[in-house]
């Protein structure tokens, strides 16, 4: 495990019920969900297969092992899972080598959280090597800790990444606000017992108890996140 585990914290500086903010990466903070699909389609074209657009909803937001295995099985492509995973990571890293496009509102929200000393974790299903490259744009110092998909026994849609992040921050999951863009990520956060803000990037996500759906990060600020978590949660 290469994530940095900080000294435990009990509450935010102002003593509010919100103890930590946990954020997904692809499609939530950085506009890269489309990159993954374009790269997957490119690789499978080279292998002689066209991807069905309906599969995009299946593979988005999940661990690479699941997404890649699904595409291999669905197309019958002659490639091993390990080889495909390496290709996907290498091409994604090349795609974001110069600059990673931020989602609208990401810079403002991260700055506000840092300014108010809110414990913040980046929780992604992407591998550590990809996260570290994206952090060159996002700013590693913006996050108290980061969790990669290849650093936990089970990644999203399992709750393990969010449970690990909350525990490492000394926060109770019910006092954590999670920001996610896919049904897979929402399922992981809700299974962990966190309060979820969903900003759909691919496919629809309906409002539900414990879940708030907004249009973009531009609709989210610290006051909004604090309002979601009351002392009774």
Short mmCIF file of C-alpha atoms in Angstrom, two decimals:
data_model
loop_
_atom_site.label_atom_id
_atom_site.label_comp_id
_atom_site.label_asym_id
_atom_site.label_seq_id
_atom_site.Cartn_x
_atom_site.Cartn_y
_atom_site.Cartn_z
CA UNK A 1 0.00 0.00 0.00
CA UNK A 2 1.62 3.23 -1.11
CA UNK A 3 -1.08 5.64 0.04
CA UNK A 4 -0.05 8.15 2.67
CA UNK A 5 -1.94 7.59 5.91
CA UNK A 6 -2.11 10.79 7.96
CA UNK A 7 -2.63 11.34 11.65
CA UNK A 8 -6.27 10.57 12.46
CA UNK A 9 -8.65 13.49 12.52
CA UNK A 10 -11.97 13.58 14.29
CA UNK A 11 -13.76 16.57 12.81
CA UNK A 12 -13.29 19.46 10.47
CA UNK A 13 -11.83 22.64 11.86
CA UNK A 14 -15.18 24.27 12.60
CA UNK A 15 -16.48 21.21 14.47
CA UNK A 16 -19.21 20.47 11.91
CA UNK A 17 -20.63 16.98 11.45
CA UNK A 18 -18.77 16.61 8.15
CA UNK A 19 -15.50 14.83 8.91
CA UNK A 20 -14.04 14.21 5.44
CA UNK A 21 -14.66 14.59 1.72
CA UNK A 22 -13.80 11.64 -0.51
CA UNK A 23 -13.60 12.25 -4.25
CA UNK A 24 -13.49 9.99 -7.28
CA UNK A 25 -11.03 10.98 -10.03
CA UNK A 26 -11.98 10.05 -13.63
CA UNK A 27 -15.12 11.87 -14.72
CA UNK A 28 -15.47 13.59 -11.34
CA UNK A 29 -12.39 15.80 -10.98
CA UNK A 30 -10.81 15.24 -14.39
CA UNK A 31 -12.56 14.95 -17.75
CA UNK A 32 -11.06 11.58 -18.68
CA UNK A 33 -13.90 9.03 -18.78
CA UNK A 34 -14.13 9.58 -22.53
CA UNK A 35 -10.38 8.99 -22.88
CA UNK A 36 -10.67 5.47 -21.48
CA UNK A 37 -13.47 4.55 -23.89
CA UNK A 38 -11.63 6.04 -26.88
CA UNK A 39 -8.49 4.08 -25.98
CA UNK A 40 -10.44 0.85 -25.48
CA UNK A 41 -12.15 1.32 -28.85
CA UNK A 42 -8.80 2.09 -30.52
CA UNK A 43 -7.10 -1.03 -29.15
CA UNK A 44 -9.96 -3.33 -30.09
CA UNK A 45 -10.11 -1.85 -33.62
CA UNK A 46 -6.46 -2.82 -33.97
CA UNK A 47 -7.46 -6.32 -32.86
CA UNK A 48 -10.20 -6.40 -35.50
CA UNK A 49 -13.22 -5.70 -33.31
CA UNK A 50 -15.67 -2.82 -32.98
CA UNK A 51 -17.03 -1.99 -29.53
CA UNK A 52 -20.77 -1.56 -29.08
CA UNK A 53 -21.57 1.88 -27.65
CA UNK A 54 -23.99 0.27 -25.19
CA UNK A 55 -21.03 -1.40 -23.49
CA UNK A 56 -19.74 1.95 -22.34
CA UNK A 57 -22.23 2.02 -19.47
CA UNK A 58 -20.98 -1.43 -18.40
CA UNK A 59 -17.28 -0.64 -18.27
CA UNK A 60 -17.33 2.95 -16.98
CA UNK A 61 -16.22 3.60 -13.42
CA UNK A 62 -15.17 0.06 -12.57
CA UNK A 63 -11.82 -1.63 -12.05
CA UNK A 64 -9.75 -2.20 -15.17
CA UNK A 65 -9.72 -5.97 -14.56
CA UNK A 66 -13.51 -6.10 -14.77
CA UNK A 67 -13.86 -3.72 -17.72
CA UNK A 68 -11.08 -5.32 -19.75
CA UNK A 69 -12.34 -8.84 -19.04
CA UNK A 70 -15.84 -7.85 -20.14
CA UNK A 71 -14.57 -6.43 -23.44
CA UNK A 72 -12.42 -9.48 -24.16
CA UNK A 73 -15.32 -11.83 -23.48
CA UNK A 74 -17.82 -9.71 -25.45
CA UNK A 75 -15.63 -9.39 -28.54
CA UNK A 76 -13.73 -12.68 -28.42
CA UNK A 77 -10.53 -10.73 -29.07
CA UNK A 78 -7.27 -12.69 -29.05
CA UNK A 79 -5.56 -10.88 -26.18
CA UNK A 80 -4.85 -11.79 -22.58
CA UNK A 81 -6.20 -9.70 -19.72
CA UNK A 82 -2.72 -8.82 -18.42
CA UNK A 83 -1.55 -7.67 -21.86
CA UNK A 84 -4.66 -5.56 -22.40
CA UNK A 85 -4.31 -3.94 -18.97
CA UNK A 86 -0.74 -2.89 -19.77
CA UNK A 87 -1.81 -1.45 -23.13
CA UNK A 88 -4.68 0.51 -21.60
CA UNK A 89 -2.51 2.04 -18.89
CA UNK A 90 0.32 2.91 -21.28
CA UNK A 91 -1.95 4.61 -23.79
CA UNK A 92 -3.88 6.46 -21.13
CA UNK A 93 -0.67 7.79 -19.62
CA UNK A 94 0.46 8.91 -23.08
CA UNK A 95 -2.90 10.64 -23.64
CA UNK A 96 -2.61 12.69 -20.45
CA UNK A 97 1.15 13.28 -20.63
CA UNK A 98 0.91 17.01 -21.26
CA UNK A 99 -2.18 18.12 -19.37
CA UNK A 100 -5.28 16.60 -17.85
CA UNK A 101 -8.51 18.56 -18.45
CA UNK A 102 -10.27 19.40 -15.19
CA UNK A 103 -14.02 19.14 -14.78
CA UNK A 104 -15.80 22.50 -14.35
CA UNK A 105 -15.72 23.51 -10.69
CA UNK A 106 -12.95 21.08 -9.68
CA UNK A 107 -10.23 23.69 -9.13
CA UNK A 108 -12.53 25.90 -7.07
CA UNK A 109 -13.83 23.07 -4.87
CA UNK A 110 -10.40 21.58 -4.16
CA UNK A 111 -9.06 25.03 -3.27
CA UNK A 112 -11.96 25.66 -0.91
CA UNK A 113 -11.54 22.30 0.84
CA UNK A 114 -7.81 22.93 1.28
CA UNK A 115 -8.38 26.47 2.52
CA UNK A 116 -10.70 25.18 5.26
CA UNK A 117 -8.44 22.25 6.18
CA UNK A 118 -11.08 19.65 5.35
CA UNK A 119 -9.58 16.12 5.34
CA UNK A 120 -9.79 15.06 1.71
CA UNK A 121 -9.08 11.78 -0.07
CA UNK A 122 -8.83 10.91 -3.74
CA UNK A 123 -10.40 7.45 -4.13
CA UNK A 124 -10.06 5.96 -7.61
CA UNK A 125 -10.35 2.59 -9.34
CA UNK A 126 -7.44 3.64 -11.56
CA UNK A 127 -3.99 2.19 -10.87
CA UNK A 128 -1.39 4.03 -8.80
CA UNK A 129 0.79 4.82 -11.83
CA UNK A 130 -2.15 6.62 -13.49
CA UNK A 131 -3.20 8.45 -10.32
CA UNK A 132 0.32 9.72 -9.74
CA UNK A 133 0.41 11.19 -13.23
CA UNK A 134 -2.99 12.87 -12.83
CA UNK A 135 -1.85 14.31 -9.48
CA UNK A 136 0.76 16.33 -11.36
CA UNK A 137 -2.21 18.36 -12.62
CA UNK A 138 -4.56 18.13 -9.64
CA UNK A 139 -1.84 18.80 -7.05
CA UNK A 140 -0.81 16.08 -4.61
CA UNK A 141 -0.90 18.57 -1.75
CA UNK A 142 -4.62 19.06 -2.30
CA UNK A 143 -5.32 15.63 -0.79
CA UNK A 144 -4.68 14.31 2.69
CA UNK A 145 -4.37 10.85 1.14
CA UNK A 146 -5.03 8.94 -2.07
CA UNK A 147 -6.26 5.39 -2.69
CA UNK A 148 -5.67 3.52 -5.97
CA UNK A 149 -7.64 0.59 -7.32
CA UNK A 150 -4.61 -1.70 -7.27
CA UNK A 151 -3.94 -0.97 -3.59
CA UNK A 152 -7.04 -2.51 -2.02
CA UNK A 153 -8.17 -6.17 -1.97
CA UNK A 154 -11.40 -5.25 -3.75
CA UNK A 155 -12.01 -2.01 -5.59
CA UNK A 156 -15.27 -0.36 -6.68
CA UNK A 157 -18.15 -1.36 -6.68
CA UNK A 158 -17.06 -2.93 -3.37
CA UNK A 159 -16.94 -0.56 -0.37
CA UNK A 160 -13.30 -1.36 0.51
CA UNK A 161 -11.66 1.79 -0.99
CA UNK A 162 -14.04 4.15 0.79
CA UNK A 163 -13.90 2.25 4.06
CA UNK A 164 -10.09 2.35 3.91
CA UNK A 165 -10.07 6.09 3.18
CA UNK A 166 -12.49 6.90 6.00
CA UNK A 167 -10.60 4.74 8.47
CA UNK A 168 -7.26 6.27 7.48
CA UNK A 169 -8.67 9.77 8.00
CA UNK A 170 -10.11 8.86 11.39
CA UNK A 171 -13.60 9.57 10.08
CA UNK A 172 -16.83 7.60 10.38
CA UNK A 173 -18.19 6.67 6.93
CA UNK A 174 -21.56 8.24 7.74
CA UNK A 175 -19.75 11.56 8.35
CA UNK A 176 -18.03 11.42 4.96
CA UNK A 177 -19.34 13.08 1.82
CA UNK A 178 -18.40 11.20 -1.35
CA UNK A 179 -18.49 12.75 -4.82
CA UNK A 180 -18.87 10.23 -7.66
CA UNK A 181 -19.84 10.23 -11.33
CA UNK A 182 -20.78 6.59 -12.07
CA UNK A 183 -23.23 4.02 -10.77
CA UNK A 184 -20.28 1.77 -9.90
CA UNK A 185 -18.68 4.42 -7.71
CA UNK A 186 -21.99 5.37 -6.12
CA UNK A 187 -22.60 1.72 -5.23
CA UNK A 188 -19.18 1.50 -3.55
CA UNK A 189 -19.68 4.67 -1.52
CA UNK A 190 -23.19 3.75 -0.43
CA UNK A 191 -22.10 0.24 0.53
CA UNK A 192 -19.51 1.89 2.76
CA UNK A 193 -22.24 3.94 4.44
CA UNK A 194 -21.18 7.33 3.08
CA UNK A 195 -23.37 10.25 2.02
CA UNK A 196 -23.13 10.49 -1.78
CA UNK A 197 -23.23 13.38 -4.21
CA UNK A 198 -23.61 11.98 -7.73
CA UNK A 199 -22.62 13.94 -10.82
CA UNK A 200 -23.47 11.56 -13.70
CA UNK A 201 -20.92 11.52 -16.52
CA UNK A 202 -22.08 8.43 -18.43
CA UNK A 203 -25.57 7.00 -17.94
CA UNK A 204 -28.26 8.12 -15.54
CA UNK A 205 -28.07 8.09 -11.75
CA UNK A 206 -31.37 8.65 -9.96
CA UNK A 207 -31.74 10.42 -6.61
CA UNK A 208 -32.22 8.07 -3.67
CA UNK A 209 -32.17 8.16 0.14
CA UNK A 210 -28.69 9.26 1.20
CA UNK A 211 -27.88 10.32 -2.35
CA UNK A 212 -28.06 13.75 -3.98
CA UNK A 213 -27.74 14.16 -7.74
CA UNK A 214 -26.42 17.46 -9.14
CA UNK A 215 -25.46 18.67 -12.60
CA UNK A 216 -21.79 19.44 -12.03
CA UNK A 217 -19.15 20.31 -9.46
CA UNK A 218 -20.13 23.92 -10.02
CA UNK A 219 -23.20 23.12 -7.90
CA UNK A 220 -21.04 21.84 -5.04
CA UNK A 221 -19.24 23.83 -2.35
CA UNK A 222 -18.24 23.24 1.26
CA UNK A 223 -21.44 24.72 2.66
CA UNK A 224 -23.47 22.36 0.47
CA UNK A 225 -21.44 19.32 1.60
CA UNK A 226 -21.77 20.29 5.24
CA UNK A 227 -25.53 20.64 4.83
CA UNK A 228 -25.80 17.00 3.75
CA UNK A 229 -24.47 15.60 7.02
CA UNK A 230 -26.24 16.37 10.27
CA UNK A 231 -25.34 15.27 13.81
CA UNK A 232 -28.15 12.69 13.56
CA UNK A 233 -26.56 10.89 10.52
#
